[in-house]
Coordinates of C-alpha atoms (C1' of nucleotides) in Angstrom, one line a residue:
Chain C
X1 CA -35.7 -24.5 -13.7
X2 CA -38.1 -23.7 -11.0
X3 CA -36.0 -25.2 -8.5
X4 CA -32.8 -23.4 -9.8
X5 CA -34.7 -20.6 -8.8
X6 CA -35.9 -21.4 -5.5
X7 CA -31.9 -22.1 -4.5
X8 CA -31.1 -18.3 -6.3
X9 CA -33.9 -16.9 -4.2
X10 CA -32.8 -18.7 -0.7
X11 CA -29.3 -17.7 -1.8
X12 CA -30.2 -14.4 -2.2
X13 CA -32.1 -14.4 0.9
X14 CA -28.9 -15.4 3.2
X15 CA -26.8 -13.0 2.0
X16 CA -29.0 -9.7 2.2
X17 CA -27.9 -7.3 4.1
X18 CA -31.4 -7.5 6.3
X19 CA -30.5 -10.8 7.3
X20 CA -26.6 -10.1 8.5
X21 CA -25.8 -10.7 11.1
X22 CA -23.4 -7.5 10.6
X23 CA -26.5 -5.2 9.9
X24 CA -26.6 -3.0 12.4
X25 CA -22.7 -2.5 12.3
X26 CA -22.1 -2.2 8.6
X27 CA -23.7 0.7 6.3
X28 CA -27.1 -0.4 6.2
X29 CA -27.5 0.2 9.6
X30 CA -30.4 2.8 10.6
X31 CA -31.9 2.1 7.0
X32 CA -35.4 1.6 6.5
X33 CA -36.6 -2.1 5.3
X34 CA -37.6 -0.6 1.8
X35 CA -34.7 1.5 1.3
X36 CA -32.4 -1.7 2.6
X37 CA -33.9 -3.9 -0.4
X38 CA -32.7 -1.1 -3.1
X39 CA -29.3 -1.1 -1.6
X40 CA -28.9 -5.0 -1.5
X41 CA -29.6 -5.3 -5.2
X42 CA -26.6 -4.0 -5.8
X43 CA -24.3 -5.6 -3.2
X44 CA -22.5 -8.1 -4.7
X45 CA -21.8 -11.0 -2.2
X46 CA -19.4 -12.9 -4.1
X47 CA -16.0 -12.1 -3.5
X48 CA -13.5 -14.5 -1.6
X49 CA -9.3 -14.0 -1.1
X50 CA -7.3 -16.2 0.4
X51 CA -4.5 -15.0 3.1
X52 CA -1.7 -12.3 1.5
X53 CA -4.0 -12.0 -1.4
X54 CA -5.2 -8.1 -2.8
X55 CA -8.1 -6.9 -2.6
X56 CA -6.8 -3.6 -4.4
X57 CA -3.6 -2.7 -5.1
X58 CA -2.2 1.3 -5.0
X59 CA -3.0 2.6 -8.6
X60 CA -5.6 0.4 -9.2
X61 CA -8.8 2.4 -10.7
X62 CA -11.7 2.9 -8.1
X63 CA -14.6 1.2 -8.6
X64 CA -16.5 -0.2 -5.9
X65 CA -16.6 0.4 -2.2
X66 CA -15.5 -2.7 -0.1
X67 CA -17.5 -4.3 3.3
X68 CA -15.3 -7.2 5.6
X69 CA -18.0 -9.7 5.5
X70 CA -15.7 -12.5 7.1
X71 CA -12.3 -12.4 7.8
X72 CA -10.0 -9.6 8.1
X73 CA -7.9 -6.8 5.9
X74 CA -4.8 -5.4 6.2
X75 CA -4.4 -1.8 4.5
X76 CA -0.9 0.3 4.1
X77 CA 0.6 2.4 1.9
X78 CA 4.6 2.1 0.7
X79 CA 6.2 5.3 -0.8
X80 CA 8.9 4.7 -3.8
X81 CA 11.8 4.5 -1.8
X82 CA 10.2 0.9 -0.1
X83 CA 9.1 2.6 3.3
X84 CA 5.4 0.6 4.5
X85 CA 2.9 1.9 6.6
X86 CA 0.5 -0.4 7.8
X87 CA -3.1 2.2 8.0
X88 CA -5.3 0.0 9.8
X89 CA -7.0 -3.9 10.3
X90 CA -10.1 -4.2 9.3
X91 CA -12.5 -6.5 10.9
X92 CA -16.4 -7.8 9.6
X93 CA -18.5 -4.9 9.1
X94 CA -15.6 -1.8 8.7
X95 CA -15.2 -0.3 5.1
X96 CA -12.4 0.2 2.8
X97 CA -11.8 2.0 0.0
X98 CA -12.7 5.6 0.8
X99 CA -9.7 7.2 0.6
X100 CA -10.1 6.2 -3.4
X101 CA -13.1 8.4 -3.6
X102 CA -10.7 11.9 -3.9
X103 CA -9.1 10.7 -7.3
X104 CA -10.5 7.3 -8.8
X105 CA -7.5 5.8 -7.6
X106 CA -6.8 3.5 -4.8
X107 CA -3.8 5.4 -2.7
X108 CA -3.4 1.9 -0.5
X109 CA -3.4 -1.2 -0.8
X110 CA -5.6 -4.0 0.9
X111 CA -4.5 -7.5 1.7
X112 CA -6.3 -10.5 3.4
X113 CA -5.1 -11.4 6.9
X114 CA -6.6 -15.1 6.2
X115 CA -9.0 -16.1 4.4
X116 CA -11.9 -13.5 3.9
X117 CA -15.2 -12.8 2.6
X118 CA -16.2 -9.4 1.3
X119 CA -19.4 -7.5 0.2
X120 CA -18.4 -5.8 -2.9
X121 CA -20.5 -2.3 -3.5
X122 CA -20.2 -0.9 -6.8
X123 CA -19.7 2.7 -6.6
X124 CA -21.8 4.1 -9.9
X125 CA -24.8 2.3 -8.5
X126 CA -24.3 2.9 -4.9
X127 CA -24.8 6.4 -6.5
X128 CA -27.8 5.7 -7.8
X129 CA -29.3 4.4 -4.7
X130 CA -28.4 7.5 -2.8
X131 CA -30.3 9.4 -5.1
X132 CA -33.2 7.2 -4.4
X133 CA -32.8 6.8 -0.8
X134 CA -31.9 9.6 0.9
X135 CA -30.8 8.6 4.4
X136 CA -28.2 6.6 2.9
X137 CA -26.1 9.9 2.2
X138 CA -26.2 10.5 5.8
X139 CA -24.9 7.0 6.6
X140 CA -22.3 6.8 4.0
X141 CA -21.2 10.2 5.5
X142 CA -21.4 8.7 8.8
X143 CA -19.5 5.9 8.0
X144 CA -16.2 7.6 6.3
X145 CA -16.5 9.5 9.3
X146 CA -15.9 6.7 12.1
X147 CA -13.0 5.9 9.6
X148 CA -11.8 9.3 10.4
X149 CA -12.0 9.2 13.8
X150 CA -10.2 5.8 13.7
X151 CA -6.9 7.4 11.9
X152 CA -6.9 10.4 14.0
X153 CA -6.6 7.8 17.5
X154 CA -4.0 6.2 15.4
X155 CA -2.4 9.2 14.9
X156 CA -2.6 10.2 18.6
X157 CA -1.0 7.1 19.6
X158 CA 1.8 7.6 17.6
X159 CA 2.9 11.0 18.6
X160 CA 2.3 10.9 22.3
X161 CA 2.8 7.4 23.5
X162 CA 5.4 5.4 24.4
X163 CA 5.8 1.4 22.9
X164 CA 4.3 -0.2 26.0
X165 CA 1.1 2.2 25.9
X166 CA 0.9 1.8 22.0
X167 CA 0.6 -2.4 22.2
X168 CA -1.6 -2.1 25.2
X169 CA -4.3 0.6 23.1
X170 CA -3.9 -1.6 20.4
X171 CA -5.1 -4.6 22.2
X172 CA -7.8 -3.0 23.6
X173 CA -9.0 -1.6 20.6
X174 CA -9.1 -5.1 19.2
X175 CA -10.7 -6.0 22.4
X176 CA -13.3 -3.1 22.1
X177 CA -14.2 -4.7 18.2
X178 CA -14.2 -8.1 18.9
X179 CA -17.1 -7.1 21.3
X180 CA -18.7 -5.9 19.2
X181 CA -18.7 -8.3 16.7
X182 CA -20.3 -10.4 20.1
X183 CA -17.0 -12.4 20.0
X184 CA -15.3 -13.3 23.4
X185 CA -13.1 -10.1 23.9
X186 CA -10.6 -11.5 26.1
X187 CA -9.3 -14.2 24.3
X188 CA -7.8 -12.4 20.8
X189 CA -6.7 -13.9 18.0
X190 CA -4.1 -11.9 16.0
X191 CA -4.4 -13.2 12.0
X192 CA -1.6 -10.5 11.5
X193 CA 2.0 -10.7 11.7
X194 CA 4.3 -9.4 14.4
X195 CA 6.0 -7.3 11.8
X196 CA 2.4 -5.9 10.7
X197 CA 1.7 -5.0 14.3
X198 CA 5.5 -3.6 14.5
X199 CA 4.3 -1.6 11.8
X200 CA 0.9 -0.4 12.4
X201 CA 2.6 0.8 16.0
X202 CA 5.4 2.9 14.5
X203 CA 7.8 0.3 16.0
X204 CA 10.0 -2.7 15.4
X205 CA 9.2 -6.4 14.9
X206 CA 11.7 -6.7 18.3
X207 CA 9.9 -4.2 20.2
X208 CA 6.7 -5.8 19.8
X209 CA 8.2 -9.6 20.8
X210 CA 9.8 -8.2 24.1
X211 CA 6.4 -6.5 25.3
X212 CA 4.4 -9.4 24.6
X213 CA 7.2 -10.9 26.8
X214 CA 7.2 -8.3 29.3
X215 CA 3.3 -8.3 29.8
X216 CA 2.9 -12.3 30.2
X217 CA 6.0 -11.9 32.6
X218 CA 4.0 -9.5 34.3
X219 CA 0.4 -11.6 34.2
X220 CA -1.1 -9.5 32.1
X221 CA -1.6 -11.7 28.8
X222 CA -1.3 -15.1 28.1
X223 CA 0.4 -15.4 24.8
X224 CA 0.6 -18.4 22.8
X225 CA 1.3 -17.4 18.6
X226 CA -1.5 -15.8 17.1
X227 CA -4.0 -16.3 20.4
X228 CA -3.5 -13.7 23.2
X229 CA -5.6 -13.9 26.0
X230 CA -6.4 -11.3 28.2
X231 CA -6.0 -12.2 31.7
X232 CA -6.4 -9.0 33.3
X233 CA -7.7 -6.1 31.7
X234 CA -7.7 -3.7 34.6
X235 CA -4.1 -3.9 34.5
X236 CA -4.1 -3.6 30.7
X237 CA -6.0 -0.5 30.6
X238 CA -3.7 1.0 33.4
X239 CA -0.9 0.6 30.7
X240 CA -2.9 2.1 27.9
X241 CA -2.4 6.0 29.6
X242 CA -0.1 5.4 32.9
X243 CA 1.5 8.6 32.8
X244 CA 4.9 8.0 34.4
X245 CA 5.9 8.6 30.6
X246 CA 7.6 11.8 28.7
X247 CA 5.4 15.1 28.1
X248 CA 6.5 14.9 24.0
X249 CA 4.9 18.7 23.3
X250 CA 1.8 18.2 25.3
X251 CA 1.1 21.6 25.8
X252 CA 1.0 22.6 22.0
X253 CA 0.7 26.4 22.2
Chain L
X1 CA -33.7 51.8 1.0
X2 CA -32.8 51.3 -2.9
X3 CA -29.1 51.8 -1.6
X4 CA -28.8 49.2 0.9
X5 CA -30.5 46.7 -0.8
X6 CA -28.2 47.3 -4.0
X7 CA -25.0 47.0 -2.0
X8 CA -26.3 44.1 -0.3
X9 CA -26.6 42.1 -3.5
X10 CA -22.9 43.6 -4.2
X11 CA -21.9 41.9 -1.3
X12 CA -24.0 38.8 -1.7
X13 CA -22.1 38.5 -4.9
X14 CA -18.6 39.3 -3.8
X15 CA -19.0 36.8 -1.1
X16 CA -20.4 34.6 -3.5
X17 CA -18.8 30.8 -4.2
X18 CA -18.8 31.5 -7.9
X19 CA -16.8 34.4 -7.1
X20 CA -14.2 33.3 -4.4
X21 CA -11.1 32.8 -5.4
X22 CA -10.8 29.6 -3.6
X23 CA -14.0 28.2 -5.7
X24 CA -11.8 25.8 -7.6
X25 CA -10.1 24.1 -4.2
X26 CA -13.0 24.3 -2.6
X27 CA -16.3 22.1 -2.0
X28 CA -17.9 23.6 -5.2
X29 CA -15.4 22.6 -7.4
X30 CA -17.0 21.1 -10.3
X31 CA -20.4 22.0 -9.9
X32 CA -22.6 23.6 -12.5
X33 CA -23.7 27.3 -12.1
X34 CA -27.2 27.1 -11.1
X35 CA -26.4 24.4 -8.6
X36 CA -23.6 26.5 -7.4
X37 CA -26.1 29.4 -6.5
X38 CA -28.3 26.6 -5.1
X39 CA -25.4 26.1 -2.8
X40 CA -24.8 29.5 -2.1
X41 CA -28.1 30.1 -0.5
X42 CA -26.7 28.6 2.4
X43 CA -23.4 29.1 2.8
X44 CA -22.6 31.5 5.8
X45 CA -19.9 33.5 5.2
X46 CA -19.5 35.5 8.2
X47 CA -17.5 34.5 11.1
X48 CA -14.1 35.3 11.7
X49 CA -11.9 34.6 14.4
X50 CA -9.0 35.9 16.2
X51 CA -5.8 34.0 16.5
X52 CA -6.0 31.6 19.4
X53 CA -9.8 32.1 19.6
X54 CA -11.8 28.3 19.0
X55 CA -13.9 27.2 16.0
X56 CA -14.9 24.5 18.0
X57 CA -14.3 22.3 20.5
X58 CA -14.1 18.7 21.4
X59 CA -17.8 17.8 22.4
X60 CA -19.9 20.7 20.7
X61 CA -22.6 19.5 19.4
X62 CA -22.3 19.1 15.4
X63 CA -24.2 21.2 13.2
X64 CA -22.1 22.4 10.2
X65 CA -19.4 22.0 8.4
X66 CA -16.5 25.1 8.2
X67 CA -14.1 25.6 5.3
X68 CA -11.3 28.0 5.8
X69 CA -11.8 31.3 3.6
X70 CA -8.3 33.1 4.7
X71 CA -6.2 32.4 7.7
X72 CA -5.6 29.6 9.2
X73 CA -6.7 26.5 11.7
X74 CA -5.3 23.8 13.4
X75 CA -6.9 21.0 14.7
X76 CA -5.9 18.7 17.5
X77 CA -7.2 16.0 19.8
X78 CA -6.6 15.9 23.6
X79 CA -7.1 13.0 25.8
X80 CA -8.0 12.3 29.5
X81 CA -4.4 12.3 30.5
X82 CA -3.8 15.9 29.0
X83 CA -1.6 14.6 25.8
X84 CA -2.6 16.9 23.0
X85 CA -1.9 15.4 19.4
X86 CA -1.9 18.2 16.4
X87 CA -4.0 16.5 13.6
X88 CA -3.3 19.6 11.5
X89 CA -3.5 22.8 9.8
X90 CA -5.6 24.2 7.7
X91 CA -5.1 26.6 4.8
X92 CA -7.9 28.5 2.8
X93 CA -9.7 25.9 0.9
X94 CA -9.7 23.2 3.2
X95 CA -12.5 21.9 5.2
X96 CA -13.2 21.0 8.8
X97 CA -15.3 19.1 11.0
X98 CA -16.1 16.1 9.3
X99 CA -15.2 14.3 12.2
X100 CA -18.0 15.3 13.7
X101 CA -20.8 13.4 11.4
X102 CA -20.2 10.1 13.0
X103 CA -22.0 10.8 16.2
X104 CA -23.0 14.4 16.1
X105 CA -20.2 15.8 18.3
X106 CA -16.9 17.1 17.6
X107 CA -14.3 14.8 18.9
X108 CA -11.3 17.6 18.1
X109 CA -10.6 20.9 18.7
X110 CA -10.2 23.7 16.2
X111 CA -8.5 27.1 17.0
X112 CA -7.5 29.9 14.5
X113 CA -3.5 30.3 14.1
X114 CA -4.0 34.0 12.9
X115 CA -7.2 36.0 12.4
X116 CA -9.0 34.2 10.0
X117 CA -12.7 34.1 8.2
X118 CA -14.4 31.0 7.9
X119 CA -17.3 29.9 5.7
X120 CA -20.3 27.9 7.7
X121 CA -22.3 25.5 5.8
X122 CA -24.8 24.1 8.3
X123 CA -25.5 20.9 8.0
X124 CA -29.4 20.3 8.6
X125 CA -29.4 22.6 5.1
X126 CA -26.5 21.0 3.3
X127 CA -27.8 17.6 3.8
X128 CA -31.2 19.1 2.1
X129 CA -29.1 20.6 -1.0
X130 CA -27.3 17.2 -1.3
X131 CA -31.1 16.1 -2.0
X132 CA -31.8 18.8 -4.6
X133 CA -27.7 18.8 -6.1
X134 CA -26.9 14.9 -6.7
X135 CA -23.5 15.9 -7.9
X136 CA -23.2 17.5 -4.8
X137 CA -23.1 14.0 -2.9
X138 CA -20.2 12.7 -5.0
X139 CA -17.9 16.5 -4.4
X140 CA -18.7 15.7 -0.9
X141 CA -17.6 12.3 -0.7
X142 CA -14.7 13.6 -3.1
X143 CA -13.4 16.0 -0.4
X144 CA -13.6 13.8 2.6
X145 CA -11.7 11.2 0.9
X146 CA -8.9 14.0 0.4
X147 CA -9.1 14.4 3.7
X148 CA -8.6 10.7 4.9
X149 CA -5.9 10.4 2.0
X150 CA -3.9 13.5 4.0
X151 CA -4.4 11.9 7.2
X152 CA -2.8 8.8 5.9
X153 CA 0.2 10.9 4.7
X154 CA 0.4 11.9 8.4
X155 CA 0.8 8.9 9.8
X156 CA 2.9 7.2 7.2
X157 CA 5.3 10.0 8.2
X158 CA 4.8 9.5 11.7
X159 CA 5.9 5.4 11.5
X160 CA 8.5 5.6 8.9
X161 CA 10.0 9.0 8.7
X162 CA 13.5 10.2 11.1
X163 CA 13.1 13.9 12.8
X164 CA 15.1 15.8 10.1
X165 CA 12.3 14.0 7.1
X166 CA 9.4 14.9 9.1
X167 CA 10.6 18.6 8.9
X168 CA 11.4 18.3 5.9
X169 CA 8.4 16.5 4.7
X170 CA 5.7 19.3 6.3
X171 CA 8.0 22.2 4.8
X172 CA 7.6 20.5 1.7
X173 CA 3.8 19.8 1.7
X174 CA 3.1 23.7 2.9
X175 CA 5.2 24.9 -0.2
X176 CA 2.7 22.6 -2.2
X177 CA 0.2 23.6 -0.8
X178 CA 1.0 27.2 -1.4
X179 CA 1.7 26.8 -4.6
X180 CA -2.0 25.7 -5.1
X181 CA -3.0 28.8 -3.4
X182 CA -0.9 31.0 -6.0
X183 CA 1.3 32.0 -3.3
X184 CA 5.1 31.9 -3.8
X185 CA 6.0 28.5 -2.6
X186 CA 9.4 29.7 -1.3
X187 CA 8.7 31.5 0.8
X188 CA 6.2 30.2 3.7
X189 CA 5.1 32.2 6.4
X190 CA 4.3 29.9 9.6
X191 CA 1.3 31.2 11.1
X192 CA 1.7 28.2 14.2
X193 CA 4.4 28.0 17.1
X194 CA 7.2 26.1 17.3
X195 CA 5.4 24.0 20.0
X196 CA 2.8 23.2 17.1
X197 CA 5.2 21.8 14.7
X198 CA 6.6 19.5 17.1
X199 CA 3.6 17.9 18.2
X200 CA 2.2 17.7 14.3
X201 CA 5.2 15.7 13.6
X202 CA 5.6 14.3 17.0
X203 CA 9.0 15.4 17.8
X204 CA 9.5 18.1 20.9
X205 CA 10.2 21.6 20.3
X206 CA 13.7 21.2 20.8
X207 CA 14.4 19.2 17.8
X208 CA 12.6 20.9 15.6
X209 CA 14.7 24.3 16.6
X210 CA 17.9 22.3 15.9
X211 CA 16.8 21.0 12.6
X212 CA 15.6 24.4 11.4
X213 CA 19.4 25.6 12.5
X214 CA 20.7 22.7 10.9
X215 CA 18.4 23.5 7.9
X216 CA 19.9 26.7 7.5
X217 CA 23.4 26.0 8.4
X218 CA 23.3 23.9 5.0
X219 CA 22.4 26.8 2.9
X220 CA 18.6 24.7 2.2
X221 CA 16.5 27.4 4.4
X222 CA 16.8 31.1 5.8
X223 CA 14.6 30.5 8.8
X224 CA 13.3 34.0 10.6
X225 CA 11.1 33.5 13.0
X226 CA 8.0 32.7 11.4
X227 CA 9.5 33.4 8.0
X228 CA 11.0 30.4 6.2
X229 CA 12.6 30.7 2.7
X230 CA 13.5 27.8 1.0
X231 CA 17.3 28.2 -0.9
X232 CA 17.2 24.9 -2.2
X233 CA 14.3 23.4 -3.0
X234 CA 16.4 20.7 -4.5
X235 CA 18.5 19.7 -1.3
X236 CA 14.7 20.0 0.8
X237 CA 13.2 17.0 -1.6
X238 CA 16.1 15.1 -1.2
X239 CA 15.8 15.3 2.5
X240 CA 12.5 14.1 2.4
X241 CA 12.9 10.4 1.2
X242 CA 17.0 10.5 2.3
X243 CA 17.3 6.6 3.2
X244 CA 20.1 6.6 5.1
X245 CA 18.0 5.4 7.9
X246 CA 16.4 2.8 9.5
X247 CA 14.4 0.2 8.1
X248 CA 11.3 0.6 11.1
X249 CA 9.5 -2.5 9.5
X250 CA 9.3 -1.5 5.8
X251 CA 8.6 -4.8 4.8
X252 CA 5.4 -5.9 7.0
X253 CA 4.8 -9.4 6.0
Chain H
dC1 C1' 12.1 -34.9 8.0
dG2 C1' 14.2 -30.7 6.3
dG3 C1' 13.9 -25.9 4.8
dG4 C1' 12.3 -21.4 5.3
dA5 C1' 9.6 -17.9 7.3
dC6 C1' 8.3 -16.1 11.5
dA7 C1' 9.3 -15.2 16.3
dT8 C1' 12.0 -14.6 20.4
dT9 C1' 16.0 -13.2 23.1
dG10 C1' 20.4 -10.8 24.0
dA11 C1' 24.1 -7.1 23.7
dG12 C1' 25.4 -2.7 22.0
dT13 C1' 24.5 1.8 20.0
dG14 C1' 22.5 6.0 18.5
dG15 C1' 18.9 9.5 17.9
dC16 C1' 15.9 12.1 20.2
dA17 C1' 13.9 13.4 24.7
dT18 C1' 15.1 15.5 28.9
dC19 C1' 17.0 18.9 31.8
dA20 C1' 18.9 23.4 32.1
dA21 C1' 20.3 28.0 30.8
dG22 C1' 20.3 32.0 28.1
dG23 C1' 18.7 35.1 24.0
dC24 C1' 15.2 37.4 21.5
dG25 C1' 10.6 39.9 20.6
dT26 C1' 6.6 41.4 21.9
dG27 C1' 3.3 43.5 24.5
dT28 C1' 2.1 45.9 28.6
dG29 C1' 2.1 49.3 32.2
dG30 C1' 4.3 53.0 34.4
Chain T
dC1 C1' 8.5 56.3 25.3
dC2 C1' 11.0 53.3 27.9
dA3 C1' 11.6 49.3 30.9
dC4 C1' 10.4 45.3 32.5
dA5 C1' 8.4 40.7 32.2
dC6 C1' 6.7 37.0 30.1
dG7 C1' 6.5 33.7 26.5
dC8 C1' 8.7 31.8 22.7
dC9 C1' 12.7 30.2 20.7
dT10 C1' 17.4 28.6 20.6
dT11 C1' 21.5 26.2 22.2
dG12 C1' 24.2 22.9 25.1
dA13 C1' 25.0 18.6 28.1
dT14 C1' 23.3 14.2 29.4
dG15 C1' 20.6 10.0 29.6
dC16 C1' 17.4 6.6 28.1
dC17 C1' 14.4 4.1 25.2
dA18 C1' 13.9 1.9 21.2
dC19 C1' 16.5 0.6 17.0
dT20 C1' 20.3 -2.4 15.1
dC21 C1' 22.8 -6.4 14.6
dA22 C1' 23.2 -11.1 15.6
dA23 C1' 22.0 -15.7 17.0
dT24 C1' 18.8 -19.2 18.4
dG25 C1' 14.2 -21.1 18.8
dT26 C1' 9.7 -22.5 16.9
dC27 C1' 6.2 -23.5 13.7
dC28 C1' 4.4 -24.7 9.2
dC29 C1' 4.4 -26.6 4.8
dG30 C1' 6.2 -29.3 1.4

DNA sequence: CGGGACATTGAGTGGCATCAAGGCGTGTGG
DNA sequence: CCACACGCCTTGATGCCACTCAATGTCCCG
């Protein structure tokens, strides 16, 4: 008995959210050590999916809020007549499952890219904590925020750039996350699809294979499958706005 | 004195949440009547703005959150290069400037299309009401998410949809959305250029002059200037999911 | 070792951008 | 009040980039 508690307790001690290594990237970051013990009693640590499966599916009622603890998400949305749009990836410590807040319904769905470990955050207590702990509106507000932000360079990208410049930001951006996450972010490893990067760019599975093509040819990546490495990223940034590209409405008056 | 203060209150009231028109569409929805007047207290309901004039602009320093009251915004990025991207527009109802929360500076730009009166609610004071209101908190979080879910709508459009859809598609969502303003759906009045709906749906302001000739040579619109009646409402929603077309990566795998 | 999904490469085409010119409305100054 | 000028919008001709179709290559899993 006592021991079966001693092994809860250590358990329970790993996975708190003040011992993450995610901390100060994920919600609780900026919370106070108090306020950061009320909020992991209702974190549920447990959830695990394997590769291609759901974490929520369109329609599905809201119920909890959703943390990448390991692992990575897909999300997209497909309209009735089949058409998919992949939304976004979602690496350890980014969120899903706002845009379920408006209506009690999910609107997307969310898949694992491989297997994937998630912090599940009930939504009813989570709450309840903000009631208690008040800074923890502001963060939550922060945080679908930065989710915002993230849609509206995604949206940018796909009205003004051209295919090169869309791989190349996209890249970068994964670049820009993976150091972050204190991961080497020159060697990239791609857990999804060419046909979800296709998508996610507003392009073609084809597209996608002859840039890869183009930009080893050209000694910018080394591409081997899933691994990319980066070999030099002054030239890969050049790509990500060289100008020598249409004006598509620029000057929106 | 008796007199002023007397048609104060009148105004006070007039300008009041629980009287606006918009109160159902708009961040109070939901909210009990002593909370409401809670939420009135701060609630600025002054500025208004000529057409072309700014709300904001990207890097202002956040400090409240603005909800369209008549008129209408748009809002729109602009990167170092000089590409602008149209993120949207804004009818009475809506709100702006969440953006802004993740780190306390607008990162788009938003300019009235018409003359237009805005309500203010600054956030140091919102944030404190949000304390006092806990129903308040989940309204919020309730609105952003529509928000996000819009956004999403946006760029599915943007990665599946051919020109004529797009058009098509945005005509369709502005009748909607007029419809939940009580306004007669059919006939929409565009209060932004030409210029502005190519960029929104990332086309150039060529196409989108062809497509409204096209429109109208097919009997579905009678397109005047910034006047737009729609015919045929029927022909319009079949043009928005016609699948004649391309396949752009519908099935990311 | 074989089958199937995923990825790459090539040839051809089409839709939309580009370039260019002209019409229409609006606002401004004489 | 009229005339001019400018910006906005429309229409036409041409070209290019990315999509389409097709075939082959590669990896993974049974």
């Amino acid at each position: 008995m006592e021991t079966g508690a001693t092994i809860l307790d250590l358990n329970q001690l790993r996975r708190s959210c003040g011992l993450c290594a995610l901390n100060e990237l994920c919600l609780p970051a900026g919370i106070g050590r108090p306020d950061l013990e009320r909020l992991d009693t209702i974190v549920h640590h447990k959830r695990t999916l394997d590769r291609g499966k759901a974490l929520f599916r369109q329609g599905d009622t809201f119920h909890a809020l959703f943390v990448v603890r390991s692992g990575s998400l897909k999300t997209f949305v497909e309209n009735p007549a089949g058409d998919v749009q992949v939304l976004g990836f979602h690496l350890p410590g980014e969120i899903v499952g706002i845009d379920a807040l408006a209506n009690d319904h999910h609107l997307c769905d969310a898949e694992a890219l491989e297997r994937t470990s998630i912090c599940e955050l009930p939504y009813a207590q989570l709450q309840q904590v903000v009631r208690e702990v008040p800074s923890l509106h502001g963060q939550l507000m922060r945080v679908v925020s930065r989710e915002m932000v993230a849609e509206q360079r995604h949206l940018a990208m796909m009205g003004n750039q051209q295919a090169q410049e869309r791989l190349a930001i996209f890249l970068q951006s994964l670049a820009d996350r993976y150091g972050r996450l204190s991961r080497d972010p020159s060697t990239l490893n791609l857990p999804m699809s060419r046909y979800d990067i296709a998508n996610y760019l507003g392009l073609v599975v084809e597209t996608v294979s002859r840039l890869f093509s183009r930009m080893e040819a050209a000694g910018i990546l080394a591409v081997n499958r899933k691994t990319v490495r980066i070999l030099r990223p002054d030239l890969l940034t050049a790509l990500c706005d060289s100008s020598g590209r249409s004006l598509r409405s620029r000057e929106a008056g």
